[in-house]
Short mmCIF file of C-alpha atoms in Angstrom, two decimals:
data_model
loop_
_atom_site.label_atom_id
_atom_site.label_comp_id
_atom_site.label_asym_id
_atom_site.label_seq_id
_atom_site.Cartn_x
_atom_site.Cartn_y
_atom_site.Cartn_z
CA MET J 933 17.65 7.22 21.07
CA SER J 934 20.00 4.34 22.08
CA ASN J 935 24.06 3.79 20.31
CA ASP J 936 23.12 1.21 18.22
CA ASN J 937 21.03 3.41 15.71
CA ALA J 938 20.99 7.17 15.46
CA VAL J 939 18.53 9.10 13.52
CA LEU J 940 20.36 10.47 10.06
CA ALA J 941 19.37 14.02 9.20
CA ARG J 942 20.59 15.67 6.10
CA ASN J 943 20.10 18.58 3.79
CA THR J 944 21.31 19.12 0.27
CA LYS J 945 21.61 23.11 -1.73
CA ASN J 946 19.97 21.41 -3.93
CA ALA J 947 16.93 21.15 -3.04
CA PRO J 948 14.38 23.54 -0.89
CA GLN J 949 15.53 23.83 2.50
CA ASN J 950 13.32 24.54 5.84
CA PRO J 951 14.28 25.28 9.37
CA LEU J 952 11.98 22.95 11.03
CA ALA J 953 12.36 20.13 8.95
CA SER J 954 14.91 17.79 7.20
CA GLN J 955 14.72 16.91 3.48
CA THR J 956 15.34 13.63 4.39
CA VAL J 957 15.91 11.29 7.65
CA ALA J 958 17.34 8.34 7.11
CA PHE J 959 17.06 5.50 10.29
CA SER J 960 17.66 1.66 9.70
CA HIS J 961 16.88 0.87 6.65
CA TYR J 962 14.71 3.85 5.37
CA ASN J 963 15.03 7.33 4.27
CA ASN J 964 12.39 9.88 4.97
CA PHE J 965 11.71 11.96 2.56
CA SER J 966 9.80 16.08 3.40
CA ALA J 967 6.74 16.36 1.14
CA GLN J 968 8.31 18.36 -1.73
CA LEU J 969 6.62 20.83 -2.82
CA PRO J 970 7.12 22.50 -6.39
CA ILE J 971 9.77 25.24 -5.14
CA ASP J 972 12.93 26.12 -7.43
CA PRO J 973 15.35 25.84 -4.70
CA VAL J 974 17.66 29.04 -5.95
CA SER J 975 14.98 31.17 -5.64
CA GLY J 976 12.65 29.50 -2.74
CA LYS J 977 9.31 30.12 -4.82
CA LEU J 978 7.65 28.55 -6.33
CA VAL J 979 8.01 27.59 -10.17
CA ALA J 980 5.89 29.42 -12.77
CA GLY J 981 4.07 27.14 -15.29
CA GLY J 982 0.70 24.99 -14.27
CA ILE J 983 0.48 21.41 -13.10
CA LYS J 984 3.33 19.52 -15.43
CA GLU J 985 5.54 22.04 -14.72
CA GLN J 986 4.82 22.10 -10.52
CA ALA J 987 5.18 17.72 -10.50
CA GLU J 988 8.19 18.19 -13.02
CA GLN J 989 9.81 20.04 -10.05
CA CYS J 990 8.69 18.15 -7.36
CA PHE J 991 10.61 15.50 -8.64
CA GLU J 992 13.35 16.84 -9.26
CA ASN J 993 13.80 17.73 -5.70
CA ILE J 994 13.22 14.53 -4.58
CA LYS J 995 15.79 13.14 -7.61
CA ALA J 996 18.07 15.79 -5.69
CA ILE J 997 17.63 14.99 -2.47
CA ALA J 998 18.36 11.18 -3.52
CA GLU J 999 21.21 11.32 -5.43
CA SER J 1000 22.87 13.78 -2.67
CA ILE J 1001 22.81 10.47 -0.05
CA ASP J 1002 23.72 8.54 -2.79
CA HIS J 1003 20.44 6.81 -3.71
CA ALA J 1004 18.41 7.18 -7.27
CA VAL J 1005 15.09 7.30 -8.26
CA SER J 1006 15.03 4.01 -8.35
CA ASP J 1007 15.21 3.22 -4.49
CA ILE J 1008 12.08 4.78 -4.15
CA VAL J 1009 9.52 2.41 -2.64
CA ARG J 1010 6.71 4.51 -2.17
CA ILE J 1011 5.35 7.35 -3.46
CA THR J 1012 2.36 10.19 -2.21
CA ILE J 1013 0.60 13.05 -4.53
CA PHE J 1014 -1.63 15.00 -3.20
CA VAL J 1015 -3.10 17.20 -5.87
CA LYS J 1016 -5.45 20.38 -5.69
CA GLN J 1017 -7.42 19.15 -8.50
CA SER J 1018 -9.01 15.79 -9.09
CA LYS J 1019 -8.42 17.17 -13.31
CA ASP J 1020 -4.83 17.37 -12.45
CA ILE J 1021 -4.16 13.73 -11.99
CA GLU J 1022 -3.83 12.86 -15.30
CA ALA J 1023 -1.02 15.37 -16.45
CA VAL J 1024 1.04 14.18 -13.02
CA ASP J 1025 0.86 10.74 -14.14
CA GLU J 1026 2.06 11.98 -17.69
CA VAL J 1027 4.83 13.24 -16.20
CA TYR J 1028 5.42 10.16 -12.88
CA ALA J 1029 5.31 7.83 -15.87
CA SER J 1030 8.33 9.85 -17.14
CA ILE J 1031 10.09 9.26 -13.86
CA PHE J 1032 9.63 5.67 -13.13
CA THR J 1033 9.72 4.19 -16.78
CA SER J 1034 10.40 0.28 -15.55
CA TYR J 1035 10.26 0.42 -11.36
CA GLN J 1036 6.71 1.76 -10.12
CA PRO J 1037 6.60 1.95 -6.57
CA SER J 1038 3.53 1.54 -4.29
CA ARG J 1039 1.45 5.03 -4.68
CA THR J 1040 -1.01 6.81 -2.93
CA VAL J 1041 -2.87 9.86 -4.65
CA VAL J 1042 -5.39 11.81 -2.69
CA VAL J 1043 -7.14 15.11 -4.09
CA VAL J 1044 -6.84 17.45 -1.24
CA ASP J 1045 -8.66 21.42 0.43
CA ASP J 1046 -4.85 23.11 0.31
CA LEU J 1047 -1.07 23.09 0.37
CA PRO J 1048 1.36 25.33 1.62
CA MET J 1049 2.28 28.05 -0.80
CA ASP J 1050 -0.81 27.53 -2.45
CA ALA J 1051 1.09 24.59 -4.70
CA LEU J 1052 -1.00 22.38 -6.91
CA VAL J 1053 0.47 19.43 -6.32
CA GLN J 1054 2.92 18.09 -2.69
CA ILE J 1055 4.59 14.62 -3.92
CA GLU J 1056 6.43 12.77 -0.66
CA ALA J 1057 9.05 9.86 -0.93
CA LEU J 1058 9.81 7.04 1.04
CA VAL J 1059 13.34 5.48 -0.32
CA SER J 1060 15.30 2.63 0.71
CA ASN J 1061 18.62 2.71 2.40
CA GLY J 1062 20.02 -0.92 1.98
CA GLU J 1063 23.25 0.25 4.27
CA GLY J 1064 21.32 1.39 7.05
CA THR J 1065 22.14 3.74 10.11
CA ILE J 1066 24.36 1.58 12.65
CA PRO J 1067 27.43 3.55 12.68
CA ASN J 1068 30.76 1.06 12.65
CA ALA J 1069 29.34 -1.81 12.96
CA PRO J 1070 28.12 -4.04 9.89
CA GLN J 1071 24.90 -4.08 7.81
CA ALA J 1072 23.09 -6.28 5.34
CA GLY J 1073 23.79 -4.24 2.84
CA ASP J 1074 22.60 -4.44 -0.46
CA LEU J 1075 18.84 -5.07 0.25
CA ILE J 1076 17.15 -6.04 -2.80
CA LYS J 1077 12.90 -4.90 -3.08
CA LEU J 1078 10.78 -7.30 -3.23
CA THR J 1079 7.73 -5.88 -5.45
CA ASN J 1080 4.91 -8.41 -5.89
CA ASN J 1081 0.98 -7.88 -7.85
CA THR J 1082 -1.60 -10.43 -7.65
CA SER J 1083 -4.90 -10.58 -10.26
CA ASN J 1084 -6.75 -11.15 -6.90
CA ALA J 1085 -6.35 -7.21 -6.06
CA PRO J 1086 -6.67 -4.48 -8.40
CA THR J 1087 -3.57 -3.32 -11.06
CA SER J 1088 -2.44 -0.55 -12.15
CA SER J 1089 0.15 0.60 -14.82
CA VAL J 1090 2.04 3.06 -12.46
CA SER J 1091 2.84 1.38 -9.09
CA THR J 1092 2.95 -1.89 -7.34
CA GLN J 1093 -0.01 -3.42 -5.36
CA THR J 1094 3.42 -4.02 -2.61
CA VAL J 1095 6.79 -3.00 -2.66
CA SER J 1096 8.70 -5.05 0.68
CA PHE J 1097 12.44 -3.52 1.87
CA SER J 1098 14.07 -5.04 5.11
CA HIS J 1099 11.39 -5.03 7.45
CA TYR J 1100 8.29 -3.49 5.61
CA ASN J 1101 5.51 -4.00 2.98
CA ASN J 1102 4.55 -0.53 1.67
CA VAL J 1103 0.81 -1.75 -0.38
CA SER J 1104 -0.58 0.78 -2.68
CA ALA J 1105 -3.57 3.09 -1.18
CA GLN J 1106 -6.26 0.53 -2.19
CA LEU J 1107 -9.04 1.86 -3.80
CA PRO J 1108 -12.86 0.02 -3.60
CA ILE J 1109 -12.02 -1.70 -6.96
CA ASP J 1110 -13.21 -5.04 -8.19
CA PRO J 1111 -10.66 -6.67 -8.89
CA LYS J 1112 -12.28 -8.40 -11.80
CA THR J 1113 -14.07 -5.45 -13.27
CA GLY J 1114 -11.97 -2.98 -12.88
CA ARG J 1115 -14.61 -0.53 -11.44
CA VAL J 1116 -15.50 1.23 -7.86
CA VAL J 1117 -18.16 -1.32 -6.46
CA ALA J 1118 -21.55 0.63 -6.68
CA GLY J 1119 -23.07 0.94 -3.17
CA CYS J 1120 -22.64 3.02 0.14
CA VAL J 1121 -19.61 3.30 2.16
CA LYS J 1122 -20.01 0.50 3.89
CA LYS J 1123 -19.64 -1.77 0.66
CA GLN J 1124 -16.63 0.77 -0.46
CA THR J 1125 -14.72 0.21 2.83
CA GLY J 1126 -15.21 -3.89 2.85
CA GLN J 1127 -13.57 -3.72 -0.71
CA CYS J 1128 -10.88 -1.74 0.00
CA LEU J 1129 -10.13 -3.93 2.94
CA LYS J 1130 -10.57 -7.40 1.07
CA ASN J 1131 -7.79 -5.73 -1.81
CA ILE J 1132 -5.41 -5.42 1.17
CA LYS J 1133 -5.79 -8.59 2.29
CA ALA J 1134 -5.84 -10.73 -0.97
CA ILE J 1135 -2.64 -8.68 -1.50
CA LEU J 1136 -1.06 -9.48 1.96
CA GLU J 1137 -2.46 -13.48 1.34
CA SER J 1138 -0.09 -13.41 -2.30
CA ILE J 1139 3.18 -13.01 -0.08
CA ASP J 1140 2.10 -14.76 2.85
CA VAL J 1141 1.23 -12.22 5.34
CA PRO J 1142 -1.25 -12.51 7.35
CA PHE J 1143 -3.93 -9.11 7.75
CA ASP J 1144 -2.88 -9.00 11.58
CA ASP J 1145 0.81 -8.18 10.52
CA ILE J 1146 -0.76 -4.20 9.20
CA VAL J 1147 1.12 -2.26 11.49
CA LYS J 1148 -0.53 1.28 10.34
CA ILE J 1149 -3.72 2.09 8.46
CA THR J 1150 -4.15 5.12 6.92
CA ILE J 1151 -7.65 5.85 5.90
CA PHE J 1152 -9.00 9.15 3.15
CA LEU J 1153 -12.49 9.59 3.72
CA LYS J 1154 -14.42 12.43 1.20
CA ASP J 1155 -17.07 12.97 3.61
CA LEU J 1156 -16.13 12.60 7.68
CA SER J 1157 -19.88 12.17 8.64
CA LYS J 1158 -19.47 9.22 7.01
CA MET J 1159 -16.77 7.26 9.72
CA ASP J 1160 -19.44 5.39 12.30
CA ALA J 1161 -20.49 3.32 9.39
CA VAL J 1162 -16.89 2.80 8.29
CA ASN J 1163 -15.78 1.89 11.72
CA LYS J 1164 -18.26 -0.50 11.33
CA VAL J 1165 -17.20 -2.16 8.64
CA TYR J 1166 -13.67 -1.61 9.80
CA THR J 1167 -14.23 -3.82 13.67
CA THR J 1168 -15.40 -6.91 11.33
CA PHE J 1169 -11.51 -7.08 9.71
CA PHE J 1170 -10.00 -6.30 12.49
CA PRO J 1171 -8.51 -8.75 14.61
CA ASP J 1172 -8.86 -10.72 12.31
CA SER J 1173 -7.46 -13.50 14.17
CA ALA J 1174 -7.76 -15.48 17.29
CA ILE J 1175 -4.31 -14.27 18.74
CA ALA J 1176 -4.91 -10.38 17.83
CA ARG J 1177 -8.70 -11.28 19.18
CA THR J 1178 -7.38 -12.02 22.59
CA VAL J 1179 -5.69 -9.44 22.78
CA ALA J 1180 -7.45 -6.92 20.89
CA TYR J 1181 -4.98 -5.72 18.47
CA VAL J 1182 -5.60 -3.01 16.27
CA PRO J 1183 -3.27 -1.35 14.39
CA ALA J 1184 -2.09 2.96 14.20
CA ARG J 1185 -4.53 4.77 12.33
CA THR J 1186 -4.90 7.95 10.80
CA VAL J 1187 -7.92 9.14 9.46
CA VAL J 1188 -7.66 11.95 6.88
CA ALA J 1189 -11.00 14.19 5.04
CA VAL J 1190 -10.08 14.44 1.36
CA LYS J 1191 -11.65 16.63 -1.28
CA ASP J 1192 -11.72 14.06 -3.30
CA LEU J 1193 -10.50 10.54 -4.28
CA PRO J 1194 -9.59 9.28 -8.11
CA MET J 1195 -12.06 7.46 -9.71
CA GLY J 1196 -14.78 9.58 -7.64
CA ALA J 1197 -14.70 7.07 -5.04
CA ALA J 1198 -15.76 7.47 -1.26
CA VAL J 1199 -12.82 6.15 0.21
CA GLN J 1200 -9.19 4.96 -0.34
CA ILE J 1201 -7.58 2.73 2.43
CA GLU J 1202 -3.41 2.50 2.64
CA ALA J 1203 -1.24 -0.06 4.67
CA VAL J 1204 1.86 -0.42 5.95
CA VAL J 1205 2.50 -4.02 7.00
CA SER J 1206 5.35 -6.14 8.96
CA HIS J 1207 7.71 -8.41 7.13
CA GLY J 1208 9.30 -10.16 9.62
CA ASP J 1209 11.21 -12.32 7.57
CA GLY J 1210 12.89 -9.03 5.70
CA THR J 1211 14.45 -9.16 2.60
CA PRO J 1212 17.21 -10.56 1.12
CA PRO J 1213 20.20 -11.01 1.55
CA GLN J 1214 19.63 -10.68 5.38
CA ALA J 1215 21.05 -13.43 7.57
CA ILE J 1216 18.62 -15.84 8.91
CA GLU J 1217 18.99 -15.19 12.40
CA ASP J 1218 18.44 -11.61 11.56
CA ARG J 1219 15.12 -11.77 10.19
CA HIS J 1220 13.08 -14.41 11.50
CA GLY J 1221 9.99 -14.54 13.82
CA LEU J 1222 10.34 -10.51 14.75
CA ILE J 1223 7.03 -9.98 17.09
CA ILE J 1224 4.93 -6.39 16.74
CA GLU J 1225 4.77 -4.69 19.78
CA ALA J 1226 1.64 -2.57 20.50
CA ASN J 1227 1.23 0.25 22.97
CA ASN J 1228 -1.10 2.39 24.80
CA THR J 1229 -0.32 4.88 27.77
CA GLU J 1230 -3.03 6.73 30.18
CA GLN J 1231 -1.01 9.60 29.23
CA ALA J 1232 -2.32 10.30 26.53
CA PRO J 1233 -6.22 9.84 24.24
CA LYS J 1234 -7.01 6.01 23.84
CA CYS J 1235 -9.06 5.02 20.99
CA PRO J 1236 -11.31 1.62 20.44
CA PHE J 1237 -9.93 1.43 16.82
CA SER J 1238 -6.22 1.80 16.58
CA THR J 1239 -3.65 1.19 19.10
CA GLN J 1240 -1.63 4.33 20.20
CA THR J 1241 2.05 3.22 18.77
CA VAL J 1242 2.89 0.27 17.28
CA ALA J 1243 6.75 -1.35 16.82
CA PHE J 1244 8.12 -3.30 14.43
CA SER J 1245 11.74 -3.83 13.70
CA HIS J 1246 13.12 -0.21 14.06
CA TYR J 1247 10.08 2.04 13.50
CA ASN J 1248 7.74 3.04 15.75
CA ASN J 1249 4.04 4.07 14.08
CA ILE J 1250 2.19 6.59 15.65
CA SER J 1251 -1.83 7.09 15.07
CA ALA J 1252 -3.07 10.02 14.78
CA GLN J 1253 -3.08 12.58 17.57
CA LEU J 1254 -6.01 15.34 18.26
CA PRO J 1255 -6.07 17.76 20.39
CA ILE J 1256 -7.26 15.75 23.35
CA ASP J 1257 -6.72 16.09 26.20
CA PRO J 1258 -6.33 12.39 27.77
CA LYS J 1259 -7.74 13.10 30.92
CA THR J 1260 -11.50 14.07 29.62
CA ASN J 1261 -11.22 12.49 25.99
CA GLU J 1262 -12.24 15.94 24.83
CA ARG J 1263 -11.12 18.48 22.99
CA ILE J 1264 -9.46 20.86 24.23
CA ILE J 1265 -10.12 24.60 25.12
CA GLY J 1266 -8.03 26.99 22.38
CA GLY J 1267 -7.02 28.09 19.79
CA ILE J 1268 -4.61 26.28 16.53
CA LYS J 1269 -1.23 26.97 18.87
CA GLU J 1270 -2.77 25.64 22.33
CA GLN J 1271 -4.59 22.52 20.27
CA THR J 1272 -0.91 22.35 17.93
CA GLY J 1273 0.95 21.80 21.83
CA GLN J 1274 -1.84 19.49 22.70
CA CYS J 1275 -1.47 17.27 19.45
CA LEU J 1276 2.29 16.64 20.24
CA GLU J 1277 2.31 16.70 23.94
CA ASN J 1278 0.25 13.57 23.38
CA ILE J 1279 2.74 12.38 21.12
CA LYS J 1280 5.28 13.21 23.17
CA ALA J 1281 3.83 11.36 25.88
CA ILE J 1282 3.08 7.95 23.54
CA ILE J 1283 6.76 8.19 22.53
CA GLU J 1284 8.18 8.62 26.45
CA SER J 1285 5.39 6.13 27.44
CA VAL J 1286 7.98 3.02 24.83
CA ASP J 1287 11.29 4.69 26.52
CA HIS J 1288 12.15 6.99 23.96
CA VAL J 1289 11.97 10.20 23.59
CA LEU J 1290 10.86 12.90 20.89
CA GLU J 1291 14.80 12.93 19.51
CA ASP J 1292 13.85 9.96 17.53
CA VAL J 1293 11.50 11.19 15.35
CA VAL J 1294 12.19 10.79 11.90
CA LYS J 1295 8.77 11.93 10.12
CA VAL J 1296 5.77 14.14 11.46
CA ASN J 1297 2.73 14.87 9.53
CA ILE J 1298 0.45 17.88 9.95
CA TYR J 1299 -2.77 17.86 9.04
CA VAL J 1300 -4.67 21.60 9.67
CA LYS J 1301 -7.85 22.90 8.68
CA ASN J 1302 -6.64 26.34 7.48
CA ILE J 1303 -3.41 26.68 5.74
CA GLY J 1304 -2.95 29.83 6.85
CA ASP J 1305 -2.40 28.78 10.82
CA MET J 1306 0.55 27.07 10.01
CA ASP J 1307 2.62 30.39 10.91
CA ALA J 1308 1.23 29.71 14.80
CA VAL J 1309 2.29 26.13 14.67
CA ASP J 1310 5.22 26.43 13.86
CA GLU J 1311 5.73 28.40 16.79
CA VAL J 1312 4.43 26.18 18.79
CA TYR J 1313 6.79 22.89 16.25
CA ALA J 1314 9.68 24.89 16.90
CA ARG J 1315 9.67 24.69 20.98
CA PHE J 1316 9.06 20.82 20.11
CA PHE J 1317 11.45 20.15 17.34
CA PRO J 1318 14.01 23.12 17.80
CA ASP J 1319 16.58 21.15 15.60
CA GLY J 1320 14.10 20.12 13.00
CA VAL J 1321 14.76 16.96 12.20
CA PRO J 1322 11.94 15.00 11.70
CA ALA J 1323 11.16 15.20 8.21
CA ARG J 1324 7.25 16.80 7.57
CA ARG J 1325 3.98 16.62 5.35
CA VAL J 1326 1.95 19.71 6.39
CA VAL J 1327 -1.65 18.84 4.64
CA GLY J 1328 -4.83 21.22 4.56
CA VAL J 1329 -8.03 19.51 5.06
CA SER J 1330 -11.63 20.64 5.25
CA GLU J 1331 -13.03 19.44 8.67
CA LEU J 1332 -10.90 16.65 11.15
CA PRO J 1333 -12.77 14.61 13.75
CA LYS J 1334 -14.14 16.05 16.75
CA ASP J 1335 -14.19 19.74 14.53
CA ALA J 1336 -10.31 19.90 15.58
CA LEU J 1337 -8.12 22.47 13.64
CA ILE J 1338 -4.77 20.29 13.79
CA GLN J 1339 -4.21 16.54 13.07
CA ILE J 1340 -0.53 15.42 14.01
CA ASP J 1341 1.64 12.12 13.65
CA ALA J 1342 4.64 10.56 13.97
CA ILE J 1343 7.00 8.02 13.06
CA VAL J 1344 9.78 7.32 15.65
CA GLY J 1345 13.46 4.94 15.22
CA ASN J 1346 13.08 2.03 17.74
CA ALA J 1347 16.57 1.62 18.40
CA GLU J 1348 15.95 -1.49 19.55
CA GLY J 1349 14.38 -3.16 17.50
CA THR J 1350 11.71 -5.56 18.24
CA PRO J 1351 12.62 -8.85 19.69
CA PRO J 1352 11.86 -12.89 17.78
CA ILE J 1353 9.79 -14.90 19.05
CA VAL J 1354 11.63 -17.32 21.75
CA THR J 1355 10.66 -20.85 21.21
CA GLN J 1356 11.03 -23.08 23.73
#
């Protein structure tokens, strides 16, 4: 990492600690929190009780981390909630409503197959960092969040469609809901995928942001065998503009198999979007005209539906990596340790191809078919991240592409940022 910016990892004893993950890792204008389990930080064990008690503990942990770095729950721009049972979403929402009484962040809710420590719920937060992390230099300070809802996309009482801060728009995960009826559209996964993407497009149009400003897409899919159908629709949306088609631009991407989704939907899509104008009070010359930098390297597997890394401003967004040998484009032979190593080697190759190093990673998301494999995963993981600096998410899934045992994606600091468009 250059001297212009620094990864800042922090922990507090008032929240659960993990030797392999920092509670929060700040870079530039965002704090990336590790996903919080319902663990009592004093005992290190799951709290007693059911879903409400566990959800309350997750939020208590998030609040403690935020306060330890002089932030507040109101600084959260995105919340991601993982539950093991669909029936528990309503109880989690009851707790959620007591936390966010006026302002609602953007939000994603999915039902997954398993969580660490057999927890019922796991909650993750992305928090603004108004002061930034450039040492001994003036920052834009006191940036404000910009929130927006449009009637052309589904609205919700518990989330905002998009929350902007600094140079990113964080869009709530979109279900295939017709905004006119408030119901999931009837039909196959193709029709539902199209509706999700139409909703995202409507949200972006409402804030004057083009569709090709999306830097990262996450697709949550109930039936992974339907991915070919999803991709057929996906390619009708990406690339979206003539400029993007010229360079064949597609965002970074992660595909996650889930047990269930709200409202019984077959698919849900989440987007992270560039925000070239930034949020005030940044000076005009500091915020306009930044460009998206997309990059692929031969040293990691390529995919026609995603770019390996998409940088914008001070972040590189890495596509989910499977244990694929880039030379053969096939899954490697071996068990969980070998597959974990290959995923991380692919991420390392991508990061190094854009002149960064593993120490620049601020967040890692791990999707594993068997939570019981995490000890073996951690053994390999510790060789790549011996200081436990990145924040981390671990989720159990029923299936992964190419029948892999593990899939990993990452968010990486981009010290130099991306340059503005040069005008002649």
